[in-house]
Coordinates of C-alpha atoms in Angstrom, one line a residue:
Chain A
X147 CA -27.9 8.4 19.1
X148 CA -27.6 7.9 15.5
X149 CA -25.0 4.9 14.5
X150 CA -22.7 6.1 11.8
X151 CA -23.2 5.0 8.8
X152 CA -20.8 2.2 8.3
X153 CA -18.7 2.4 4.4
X154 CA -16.0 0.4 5.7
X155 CA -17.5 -3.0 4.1
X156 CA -13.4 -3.3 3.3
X157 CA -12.6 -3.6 6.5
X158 CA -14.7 -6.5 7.3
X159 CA -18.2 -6.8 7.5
X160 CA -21.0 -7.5 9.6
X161 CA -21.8 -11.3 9.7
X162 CA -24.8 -12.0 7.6
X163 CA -28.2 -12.9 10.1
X164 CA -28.9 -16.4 8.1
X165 CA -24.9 -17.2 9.2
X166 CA -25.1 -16.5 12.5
X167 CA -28.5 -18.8 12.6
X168 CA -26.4 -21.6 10.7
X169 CA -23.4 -21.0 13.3
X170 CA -25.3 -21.3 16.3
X171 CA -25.8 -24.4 15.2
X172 CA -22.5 -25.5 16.0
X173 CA -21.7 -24.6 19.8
X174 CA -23.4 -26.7 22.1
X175 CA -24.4 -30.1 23.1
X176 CA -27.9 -29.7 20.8
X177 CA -25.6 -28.8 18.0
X178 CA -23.6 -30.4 16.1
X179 CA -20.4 -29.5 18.5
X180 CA -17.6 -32.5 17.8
X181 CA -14.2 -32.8 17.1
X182 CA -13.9 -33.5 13.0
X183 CA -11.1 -35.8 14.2
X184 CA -12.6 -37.7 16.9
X185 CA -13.4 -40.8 14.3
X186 CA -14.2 -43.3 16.9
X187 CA -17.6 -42.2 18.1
X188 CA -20.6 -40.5 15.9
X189 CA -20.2 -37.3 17.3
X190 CA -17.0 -36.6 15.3
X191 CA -17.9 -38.2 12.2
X192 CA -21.2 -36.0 11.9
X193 CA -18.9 -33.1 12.2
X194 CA -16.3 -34.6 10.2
X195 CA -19.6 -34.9 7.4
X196 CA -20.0 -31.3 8.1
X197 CA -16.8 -30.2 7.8
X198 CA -16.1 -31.6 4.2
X199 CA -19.5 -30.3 3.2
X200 CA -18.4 -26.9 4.2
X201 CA -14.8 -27.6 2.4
X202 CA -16.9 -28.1 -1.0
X203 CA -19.0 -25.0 -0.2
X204 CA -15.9 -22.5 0.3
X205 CA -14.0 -24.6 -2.4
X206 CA -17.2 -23.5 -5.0
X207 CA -16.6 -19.9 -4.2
X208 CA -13.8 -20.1 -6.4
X209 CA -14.7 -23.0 -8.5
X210 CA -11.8 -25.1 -6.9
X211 CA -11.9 -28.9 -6.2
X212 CA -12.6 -29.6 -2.6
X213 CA -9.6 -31.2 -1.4
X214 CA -7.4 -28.1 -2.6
X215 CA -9.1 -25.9 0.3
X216 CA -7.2 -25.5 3.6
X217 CA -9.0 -23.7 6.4
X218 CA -6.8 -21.5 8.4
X219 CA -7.8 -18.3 10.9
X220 CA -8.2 -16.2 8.2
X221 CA -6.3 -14.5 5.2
X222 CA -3.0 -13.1 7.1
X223 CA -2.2 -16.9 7.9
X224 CA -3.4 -18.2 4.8
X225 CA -0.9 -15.6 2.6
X226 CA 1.7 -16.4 5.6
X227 CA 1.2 -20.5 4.9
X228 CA 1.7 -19.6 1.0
X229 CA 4.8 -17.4 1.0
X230 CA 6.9 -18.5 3.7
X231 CA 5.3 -22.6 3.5
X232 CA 6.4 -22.1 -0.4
X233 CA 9.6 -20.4 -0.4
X234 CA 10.7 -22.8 2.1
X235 CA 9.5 -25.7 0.6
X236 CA 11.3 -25.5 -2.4
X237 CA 14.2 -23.3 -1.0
X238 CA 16.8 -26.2 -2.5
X239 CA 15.9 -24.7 -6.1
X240 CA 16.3 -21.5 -5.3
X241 CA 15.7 -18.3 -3.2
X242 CA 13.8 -15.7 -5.0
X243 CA 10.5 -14.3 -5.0
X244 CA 8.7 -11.0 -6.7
X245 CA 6.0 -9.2 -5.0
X246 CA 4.6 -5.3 -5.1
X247 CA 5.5 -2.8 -2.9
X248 CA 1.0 -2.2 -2.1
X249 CA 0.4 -5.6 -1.5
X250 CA -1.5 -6.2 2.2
X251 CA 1.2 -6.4 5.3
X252 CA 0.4 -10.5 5.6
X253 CA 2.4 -10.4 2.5
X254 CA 5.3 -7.9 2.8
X255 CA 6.0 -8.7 6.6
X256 CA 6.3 -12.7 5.2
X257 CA 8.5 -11.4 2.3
X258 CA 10.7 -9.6 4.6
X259 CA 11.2 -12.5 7.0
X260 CA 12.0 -14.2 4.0
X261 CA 14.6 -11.4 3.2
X262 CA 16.4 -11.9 7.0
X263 CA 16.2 -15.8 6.2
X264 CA 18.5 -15.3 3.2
X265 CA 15.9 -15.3 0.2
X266 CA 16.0 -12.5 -2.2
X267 CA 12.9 -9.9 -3.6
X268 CA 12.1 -7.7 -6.6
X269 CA 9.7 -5.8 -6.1
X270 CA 7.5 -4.1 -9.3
X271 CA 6.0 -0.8 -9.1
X272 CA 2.6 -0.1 -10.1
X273 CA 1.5 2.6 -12.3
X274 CA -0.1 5.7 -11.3
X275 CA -3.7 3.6 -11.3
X276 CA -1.9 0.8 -8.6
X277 CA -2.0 -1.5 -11.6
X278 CA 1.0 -3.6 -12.2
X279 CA 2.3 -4.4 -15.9
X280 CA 1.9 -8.6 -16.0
X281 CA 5.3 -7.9 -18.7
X282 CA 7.0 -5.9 -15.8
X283 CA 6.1 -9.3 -13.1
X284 CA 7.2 -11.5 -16.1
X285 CA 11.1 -9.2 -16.3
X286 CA 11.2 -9.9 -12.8
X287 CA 11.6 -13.2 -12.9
X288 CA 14.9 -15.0 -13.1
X289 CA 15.8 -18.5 -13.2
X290 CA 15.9 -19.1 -9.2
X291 CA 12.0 -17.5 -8.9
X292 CA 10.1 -19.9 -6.8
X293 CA 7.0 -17.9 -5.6
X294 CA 5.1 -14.9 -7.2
X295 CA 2.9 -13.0 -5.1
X296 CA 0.5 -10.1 -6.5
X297 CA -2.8 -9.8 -4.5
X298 CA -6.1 -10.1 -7.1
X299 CA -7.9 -6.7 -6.3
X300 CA -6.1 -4.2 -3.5
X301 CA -7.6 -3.6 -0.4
X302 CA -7.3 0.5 -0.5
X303 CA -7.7 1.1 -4.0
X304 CA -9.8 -1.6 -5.1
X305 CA -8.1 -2.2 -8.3
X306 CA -8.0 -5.6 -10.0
X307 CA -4.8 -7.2 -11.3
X308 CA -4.3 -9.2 -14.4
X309 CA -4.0 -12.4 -12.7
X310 CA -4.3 -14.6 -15.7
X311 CA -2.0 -13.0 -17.7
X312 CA 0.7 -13.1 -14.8
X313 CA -0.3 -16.3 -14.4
X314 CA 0.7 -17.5 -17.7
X315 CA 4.4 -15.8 -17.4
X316 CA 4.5 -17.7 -14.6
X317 CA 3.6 -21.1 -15.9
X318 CA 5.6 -20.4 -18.8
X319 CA 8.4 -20.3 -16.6
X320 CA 7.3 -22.8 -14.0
X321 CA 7.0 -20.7 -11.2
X322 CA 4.0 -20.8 -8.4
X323 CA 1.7 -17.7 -8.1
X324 CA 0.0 -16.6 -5.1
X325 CA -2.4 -14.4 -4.7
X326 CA -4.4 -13.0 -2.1
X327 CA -8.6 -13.0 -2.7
X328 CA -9.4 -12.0 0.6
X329 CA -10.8 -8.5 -0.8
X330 CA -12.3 -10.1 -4.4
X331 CA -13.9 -13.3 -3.3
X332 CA -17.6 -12.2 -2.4
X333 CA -17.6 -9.3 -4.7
X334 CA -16.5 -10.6 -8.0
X335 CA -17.0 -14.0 -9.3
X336 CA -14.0 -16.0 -9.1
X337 CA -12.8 -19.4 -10.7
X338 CA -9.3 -20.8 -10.2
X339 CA -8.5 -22.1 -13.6
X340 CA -9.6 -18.9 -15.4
X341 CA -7.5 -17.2 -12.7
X342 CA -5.0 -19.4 -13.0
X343 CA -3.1 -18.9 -9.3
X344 CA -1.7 -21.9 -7.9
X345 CA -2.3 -20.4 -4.1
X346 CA -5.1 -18.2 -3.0
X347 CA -5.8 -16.3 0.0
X348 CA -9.5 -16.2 1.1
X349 CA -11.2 -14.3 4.5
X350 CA -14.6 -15.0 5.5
X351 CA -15.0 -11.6 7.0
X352 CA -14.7 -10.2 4.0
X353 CA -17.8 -11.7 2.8
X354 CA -20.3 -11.5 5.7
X355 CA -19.0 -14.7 7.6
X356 CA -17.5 -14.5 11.1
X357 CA -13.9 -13.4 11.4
X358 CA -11.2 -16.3 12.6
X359 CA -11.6 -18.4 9.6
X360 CA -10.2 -17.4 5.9
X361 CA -8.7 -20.3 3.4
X362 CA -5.7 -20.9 1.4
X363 CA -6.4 -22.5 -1.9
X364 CA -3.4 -24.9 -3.1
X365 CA -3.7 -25.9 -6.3
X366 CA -2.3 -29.9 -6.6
X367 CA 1.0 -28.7 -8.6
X368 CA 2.0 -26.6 -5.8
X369 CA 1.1 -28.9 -2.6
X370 CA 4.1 -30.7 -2.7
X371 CA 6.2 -27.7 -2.5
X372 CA 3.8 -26.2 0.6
X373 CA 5.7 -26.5 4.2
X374 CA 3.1 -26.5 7.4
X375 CA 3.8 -23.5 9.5
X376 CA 2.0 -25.2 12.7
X377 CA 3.5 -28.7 13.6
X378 CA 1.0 -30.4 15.9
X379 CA -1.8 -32.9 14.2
X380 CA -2.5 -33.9 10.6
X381 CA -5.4 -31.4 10.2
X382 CA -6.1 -30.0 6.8
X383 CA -4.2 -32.3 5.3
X384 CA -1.0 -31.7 6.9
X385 CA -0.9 -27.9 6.6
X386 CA -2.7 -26.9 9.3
X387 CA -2.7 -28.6 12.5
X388 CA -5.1 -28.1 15.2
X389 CA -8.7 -28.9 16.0
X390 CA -11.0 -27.1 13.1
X391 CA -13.4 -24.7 14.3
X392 CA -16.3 -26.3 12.6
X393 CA -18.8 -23.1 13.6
X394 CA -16.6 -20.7 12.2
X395 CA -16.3 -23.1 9.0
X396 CA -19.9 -23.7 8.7
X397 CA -20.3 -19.6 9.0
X398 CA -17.7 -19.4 5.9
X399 CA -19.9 -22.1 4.1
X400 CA -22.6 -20.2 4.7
X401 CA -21.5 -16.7 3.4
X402 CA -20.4 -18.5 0.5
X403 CA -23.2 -19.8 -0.5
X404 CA -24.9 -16.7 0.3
X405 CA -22.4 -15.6 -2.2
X406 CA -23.0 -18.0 -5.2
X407 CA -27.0 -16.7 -4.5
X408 CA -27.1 -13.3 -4.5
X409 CA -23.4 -12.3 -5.2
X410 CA -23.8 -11.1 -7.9
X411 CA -27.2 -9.1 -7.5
X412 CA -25.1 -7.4 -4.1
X413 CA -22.1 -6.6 -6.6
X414 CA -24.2 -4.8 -9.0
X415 CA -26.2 -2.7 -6.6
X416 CA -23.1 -1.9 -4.8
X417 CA -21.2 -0.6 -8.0
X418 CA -24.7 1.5 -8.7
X419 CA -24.1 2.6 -5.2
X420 CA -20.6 4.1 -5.5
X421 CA -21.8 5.6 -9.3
X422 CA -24.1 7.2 -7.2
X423 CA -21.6 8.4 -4.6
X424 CA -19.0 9.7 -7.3
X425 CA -21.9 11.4 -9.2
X426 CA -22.7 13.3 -6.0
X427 CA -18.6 14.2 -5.3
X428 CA -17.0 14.7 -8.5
X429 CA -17.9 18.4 -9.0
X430 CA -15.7 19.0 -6.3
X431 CA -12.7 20.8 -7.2
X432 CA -9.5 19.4 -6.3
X433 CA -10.9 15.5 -5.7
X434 CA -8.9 12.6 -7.0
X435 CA -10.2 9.3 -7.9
X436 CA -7.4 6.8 -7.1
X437 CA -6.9 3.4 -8.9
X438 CA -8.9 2.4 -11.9
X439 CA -12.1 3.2 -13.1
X440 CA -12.5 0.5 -15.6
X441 CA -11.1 -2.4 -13.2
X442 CA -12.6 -1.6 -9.9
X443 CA -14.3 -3.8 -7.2
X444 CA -17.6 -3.2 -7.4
X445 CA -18.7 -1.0 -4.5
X446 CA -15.3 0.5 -3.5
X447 CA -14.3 4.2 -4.5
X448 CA -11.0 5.8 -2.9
X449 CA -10.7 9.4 -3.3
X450 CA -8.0 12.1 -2.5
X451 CA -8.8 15.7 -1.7
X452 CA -6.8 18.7 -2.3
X453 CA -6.6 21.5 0.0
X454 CA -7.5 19.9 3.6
X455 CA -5.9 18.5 6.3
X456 CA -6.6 14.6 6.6
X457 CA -7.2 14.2 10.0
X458 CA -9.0 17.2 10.1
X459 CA -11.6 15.7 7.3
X460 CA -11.9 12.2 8.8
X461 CA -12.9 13.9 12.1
X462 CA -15.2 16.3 10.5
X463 CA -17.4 12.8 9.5
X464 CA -18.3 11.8 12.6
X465 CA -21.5 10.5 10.9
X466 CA -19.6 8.1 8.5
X467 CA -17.3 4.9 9.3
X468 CA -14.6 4.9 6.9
X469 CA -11.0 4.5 6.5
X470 CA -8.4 7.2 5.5
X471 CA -5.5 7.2 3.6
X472 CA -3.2 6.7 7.0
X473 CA -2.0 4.0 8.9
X474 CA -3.1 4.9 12.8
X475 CA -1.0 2.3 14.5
X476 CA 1.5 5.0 16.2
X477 CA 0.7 7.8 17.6
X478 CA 1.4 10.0 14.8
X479 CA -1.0 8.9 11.7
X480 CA 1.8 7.5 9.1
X481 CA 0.5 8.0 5.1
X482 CA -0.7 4.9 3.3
X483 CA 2.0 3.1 1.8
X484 CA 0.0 2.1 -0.9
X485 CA -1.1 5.6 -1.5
X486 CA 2.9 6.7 -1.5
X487 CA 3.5 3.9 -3.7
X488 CA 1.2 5.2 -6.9
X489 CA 2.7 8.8 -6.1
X490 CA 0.4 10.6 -3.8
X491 CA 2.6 13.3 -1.7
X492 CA 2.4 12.3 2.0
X493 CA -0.3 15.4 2.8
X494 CA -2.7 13.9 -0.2
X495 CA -2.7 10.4 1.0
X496 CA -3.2 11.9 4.6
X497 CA -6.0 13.4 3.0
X498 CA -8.0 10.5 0.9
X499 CA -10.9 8.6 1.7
X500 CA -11.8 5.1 1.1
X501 CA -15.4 4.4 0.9
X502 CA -16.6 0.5 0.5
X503 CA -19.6 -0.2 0.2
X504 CA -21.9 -3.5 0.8
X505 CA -24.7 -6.0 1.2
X506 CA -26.5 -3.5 3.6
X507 CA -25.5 0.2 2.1
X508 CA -28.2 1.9 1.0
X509 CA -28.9 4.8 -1.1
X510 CA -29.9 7.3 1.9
X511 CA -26.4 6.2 3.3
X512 CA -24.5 7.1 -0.6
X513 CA -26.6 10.4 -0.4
X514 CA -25.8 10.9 3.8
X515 CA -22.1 10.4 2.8
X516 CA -22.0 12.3 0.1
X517 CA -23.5 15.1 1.6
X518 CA -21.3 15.2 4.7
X519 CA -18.1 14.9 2.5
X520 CA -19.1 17.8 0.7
X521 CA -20.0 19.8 3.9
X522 CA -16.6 18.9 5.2
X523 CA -14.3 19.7 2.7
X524 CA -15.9 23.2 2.0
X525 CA -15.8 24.0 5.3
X526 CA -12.6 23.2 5.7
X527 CA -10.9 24.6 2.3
X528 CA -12.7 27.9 3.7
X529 CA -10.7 27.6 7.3
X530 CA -7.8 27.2 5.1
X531 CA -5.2 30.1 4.8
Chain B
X93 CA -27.0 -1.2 12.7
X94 CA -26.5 -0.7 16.5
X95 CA -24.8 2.7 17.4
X96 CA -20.8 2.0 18.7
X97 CA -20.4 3.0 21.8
X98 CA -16.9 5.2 21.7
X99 CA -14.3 4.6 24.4
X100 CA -11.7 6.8 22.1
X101 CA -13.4 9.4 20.2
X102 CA -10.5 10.9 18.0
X103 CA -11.7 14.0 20.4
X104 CA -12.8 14.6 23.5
X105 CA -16.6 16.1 23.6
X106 CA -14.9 19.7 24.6
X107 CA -12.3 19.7 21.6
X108 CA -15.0 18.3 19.5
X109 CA -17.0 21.1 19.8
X110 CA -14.5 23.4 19.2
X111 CA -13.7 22.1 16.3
X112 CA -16.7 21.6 14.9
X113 CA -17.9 25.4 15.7
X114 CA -14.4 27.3 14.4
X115 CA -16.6 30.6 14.9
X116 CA -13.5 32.6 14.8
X117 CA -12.4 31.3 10.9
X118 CA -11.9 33.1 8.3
X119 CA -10.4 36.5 7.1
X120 CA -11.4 39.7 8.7
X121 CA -14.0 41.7 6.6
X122 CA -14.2 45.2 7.5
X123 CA -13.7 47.0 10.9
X124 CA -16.7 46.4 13.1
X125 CA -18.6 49.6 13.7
X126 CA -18.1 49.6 17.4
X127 CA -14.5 49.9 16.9
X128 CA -14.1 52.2 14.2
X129 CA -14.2 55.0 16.7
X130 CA -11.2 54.3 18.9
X131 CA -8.6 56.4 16.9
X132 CA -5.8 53.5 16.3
X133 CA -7.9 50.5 16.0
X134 CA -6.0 48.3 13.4
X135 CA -5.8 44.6 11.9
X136 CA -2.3 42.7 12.4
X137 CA -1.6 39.3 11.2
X138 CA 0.8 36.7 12.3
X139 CA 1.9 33.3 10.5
X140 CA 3.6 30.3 11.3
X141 CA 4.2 26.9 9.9
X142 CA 4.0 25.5 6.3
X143 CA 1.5 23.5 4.6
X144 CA 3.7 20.6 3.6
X145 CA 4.8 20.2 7.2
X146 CA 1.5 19.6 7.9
X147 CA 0.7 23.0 10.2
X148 CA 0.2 26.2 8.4
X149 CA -1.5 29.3 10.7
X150 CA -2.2 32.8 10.1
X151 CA -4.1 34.8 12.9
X152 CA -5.8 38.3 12.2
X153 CA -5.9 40.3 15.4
X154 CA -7.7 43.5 15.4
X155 CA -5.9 45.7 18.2
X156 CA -7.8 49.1 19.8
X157 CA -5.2 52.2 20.5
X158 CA -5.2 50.7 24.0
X159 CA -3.7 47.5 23.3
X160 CA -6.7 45.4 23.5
X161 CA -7.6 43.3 21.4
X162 CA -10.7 43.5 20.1
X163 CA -11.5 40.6 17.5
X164 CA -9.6 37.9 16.2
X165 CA -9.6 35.5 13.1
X166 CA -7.7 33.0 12.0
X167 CA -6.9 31.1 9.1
X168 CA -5.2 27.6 9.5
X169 CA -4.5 24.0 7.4
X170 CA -4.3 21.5 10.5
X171 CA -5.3 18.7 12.1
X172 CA -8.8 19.2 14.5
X173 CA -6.9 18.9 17.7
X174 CA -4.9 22.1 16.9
X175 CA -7.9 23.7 14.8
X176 CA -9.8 23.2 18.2
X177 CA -6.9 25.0 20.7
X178 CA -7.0 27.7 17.7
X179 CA -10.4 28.4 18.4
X180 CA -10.2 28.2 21.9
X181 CA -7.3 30.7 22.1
X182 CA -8.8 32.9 19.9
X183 CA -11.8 32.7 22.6
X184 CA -9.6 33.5 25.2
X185 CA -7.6 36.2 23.4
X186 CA -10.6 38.6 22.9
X187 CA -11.0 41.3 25.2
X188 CA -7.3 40.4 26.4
X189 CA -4.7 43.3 26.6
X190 CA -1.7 42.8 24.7
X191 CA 0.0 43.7 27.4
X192 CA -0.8 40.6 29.5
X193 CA 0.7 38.8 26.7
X194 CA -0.3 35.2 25.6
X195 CA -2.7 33.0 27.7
X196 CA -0.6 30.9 28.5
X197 CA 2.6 28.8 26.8
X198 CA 2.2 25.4 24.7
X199 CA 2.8 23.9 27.8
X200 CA -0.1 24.9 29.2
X201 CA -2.2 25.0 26.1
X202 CA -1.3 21.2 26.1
X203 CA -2.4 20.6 29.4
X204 CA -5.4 22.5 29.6
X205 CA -6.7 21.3 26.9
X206 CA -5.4 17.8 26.9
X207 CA -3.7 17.0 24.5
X208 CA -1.5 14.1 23.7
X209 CA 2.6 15.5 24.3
X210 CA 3.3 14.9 20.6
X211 CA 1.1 17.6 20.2
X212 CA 3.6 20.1 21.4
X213 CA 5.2 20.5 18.1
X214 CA 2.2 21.8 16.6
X215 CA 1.2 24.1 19.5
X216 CA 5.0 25.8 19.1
X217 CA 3.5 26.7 15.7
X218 CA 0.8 28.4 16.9
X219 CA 2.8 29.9 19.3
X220 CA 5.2 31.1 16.8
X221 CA 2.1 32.8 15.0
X222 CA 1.0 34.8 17.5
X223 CA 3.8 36.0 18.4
X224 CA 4.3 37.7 15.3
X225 CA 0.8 39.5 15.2
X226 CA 1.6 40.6 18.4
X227 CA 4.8 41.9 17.4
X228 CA 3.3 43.1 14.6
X229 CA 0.7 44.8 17.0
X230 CA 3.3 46.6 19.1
X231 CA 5.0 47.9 16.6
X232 CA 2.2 49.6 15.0
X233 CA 0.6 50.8 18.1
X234 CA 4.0 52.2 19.3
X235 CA 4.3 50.0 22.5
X236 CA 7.4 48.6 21.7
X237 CA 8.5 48.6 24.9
X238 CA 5.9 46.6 26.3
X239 CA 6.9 43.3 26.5
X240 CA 4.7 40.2 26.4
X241 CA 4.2 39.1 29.7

């Protein structure tokens, strides 16, 4: 059987070989296989070593000073621990937050327990391209704002947010911003002063490493203000108790560093890959590019097509892994949210696909793909009545 | 990379292949040769459902003097489940008298070919669509009084 061809690099990815090798490392008795806590005996402090050697790799990811970095089980607990830790930290100075209606569900579940707990939200709409106005987040903040929240690239469009510039209307009005990496980390290069975020969300599946481990940048301004959602042990500084899995953080280190190598020779083949890809589709009549062209991850292309049924079209590529533009977690397939929120009508987000691509796409996979798609939606506009 | 093995294919292997053949899509062309002899043979259409409610069908049934039907086509915006029972019915229909009415009710369509119950819905659409060709069908052919069985 031929596998599919997997363009759902989004959606996680595989775990890089040389990660694996390094996390093997870290499981039994020939490893290095200690509790980081365990002080009293050699065992622990040689993990312990580890441990902040892998804190200093994830932390250069994104340029940030080691002690900032707070390992956690992966980006939906890291933006959990920033919203909810935040908001209730500094809930005595008021109750408010702003966030966008296509941010991932770790965020607007954690806003709306927020909501039932009392706290208040403005939400700001996107444009048409899923970008948000940084002047719009800056009118949405009042003099009780505690916590912004604005993710740095969207995880089905792929755009990428002014973060500085809302970072600035927030400083200016000394209120913390949070946002969540866990799709730009690994694919564009990333430093936390230019960015300017006091909180960021990281995932190392995102970037080749094993899944169970993401991060939560906290810049020192906003650590005081940052309330554990665990209670249990002084891990991590306080804000995440529990016993570190040191081989899923050595895997993170790993893909990092794998990162800082060859990031940014993956990134550009990846964006020649999707050029390739929308090269090969955009004759098509009736296809919609969705998000923004000039301030796209590299490697990610969503597109909408007019005149089929979704489902139908996902099933006709049975060759291809991808994602759609529905949520299949009833039995019914819902319409992205984030799709509804830029204006698609239900039956065109039903019918979009999001294509990601990554360090292992290749061109015969761009030119499968784009072939198949093709196939697919002439065959089906043709069915069509 | 190593090929998935499926537990939940989004269709089972006999839906699948339905769906992925859809031999009877598409608008009639002409009358076939072999039936432009019987004296009444004829091409009724039936449609159901809309677009935006995310079901639109249109079958094309061509109907000898007899009541038989001879061909049939179909046109149809759906998801594959129901594009696959679409193609199986229209299977079935051919060669079927209209007298013996439809093969089968949703009900049955849902069960034979296994479908999940919220599929129902979507089957009353294509239900809804062949009734009116064959309404259509009767009317034309004068066999009014014929009901469905």
């Amino acid at each position: 059987m031929i596998p599919p061809v997997y363009l759902d690099y989004a959606a996680t990815t595989p775990v890089d070989p040389r990660v694996a090798q390094v996390m093997a490392q870290y499981l039994t008795g020939e490893g290095i296989f200690g509790n980081p806590s365990s002080a009293s005996h050699a065992y622990g402090r040689e993990a312990a070593q580890h441990l902040e050697a892998a804190r200093a790799d994830v932390a250069a990811l994104i340029g940030a000073a080691p002690e900032c970095m707070v390992f956690t089980s992966g980006a939906t607990e890291a933006d959990n621990l920033a919203i909810l830790g935040v908001a209730r930290g500094r809930a005595g100075f008021g109750r408010h937050l702003v966030s966008m209606r296509t941010e991932h569900k770790a965020v607007l579940d954690a806003c709306r327990r927020l909501e039932k707990e009392g706290f208040e939200l403005s939400w700001v709409a996107p444009s048409a391209d899923g970008l948000v106005d940084p002047a719009a987040v800056a009118a949405a903040l009042r003099p009780d704002t505690q916590l912004v929240s604005i993710m740095h690239a969207n995880n089905e469009l792929g755009v990428i947010q002014d973060i500085p510039a809302i970072a600035a209307a927030c400083r200016e009005r000394g209120v913390l911003l949070h946002t969540d990496a866990a799709q730009s980390a690994g694919r564009l290069p990333m430093d936390v002063a230019a960015l300017g975020a006091d909180l960021v969300s990281l995932s190392a599946h995102k970037l080749y490493g094993p899944k169970g481990v993401g991060a939560l940048y906290v810049a020192a301004r906003a650590r005081p203000w940052v309330q554990p959602l665990l209670l249990g042990g002084g891990q991590e500084r306080g804000l995440r108790p529990g016993t570190v899995p040191l081989h899923q953080v050595a895997g993170f280190a790993a893909a990092a560093r794998l990162v800082r190598d060859e990031g940014s020779a993956d990134a550009q083949r990846c964006a020649a890959l999707a050029g390739r890809l929308w090269a090969q589709l955009e004759s098509l009549p009736g296809l919609r590019f969705n998000g923004h062209p000039g301030r796209c991850l590299p490697g990610f292309l969503s597109v909408s097509v007019e005149g089929v049924e979704g489902e139908s079209l996902l099933a006709g590529l049975g060759e291809l892994a991808l994602s759609s533009g529905s949520a299949c977690d009833s039995a019914v397939a819902e319409p992205s949210y984030v799709l509804r929120a830029i204006g698609l009508s239900a039956g065109l987000a039903q019918a979009t696909l999001r294509i990601s691509l990554g360090r292992f796409s290749t061109e015969a996979d761009v030119d499968l793909a784009a072939a198949a798609i093709r196939r697919e939606v002439v065959r089906l506009r043709a069915v069509a009545p | 990379m190593r090929a998935p093995r499926d537990p939940a294919p989004p269709l089972p292997p006999p839906l699948d292949a339905l769906f992925r053949a859809l031999a009877h899509a598409g608008r009639p062309v002409a009358l076939p040769a072999a039936a432009a002899e019987p004296a009444a043979a004829c091409w009724v259409q039936g449609e159901a459902g809309r677009r935006r409610d995310g079901a639109q069908i249109r079958f094309h049934l061509l109907v000898g003097g007899d009541g038989q039907i001879l061909q049939v086509r179909f046109e149809a915006f759906a998801g594959p489940q129901l594009l696959a029972v679409i193609e199986g019915l229209s299977g079935q229909l051919e060669g079927r008298n209209l007298r013996d009415g439809l093969p089968g009710s949703p009900q049955d369509w849902l069960d034979g070919f296994q479908l999940p119950a919220e599929r129902l819905g979507p089957l009353l659409v294509v239900e809804d669509a062949l009734c009116v060709a064959v309404g259509q069908a009767l009317r034309v052919l004068g066999l009014q009084g014929v009901a469905p069985a």
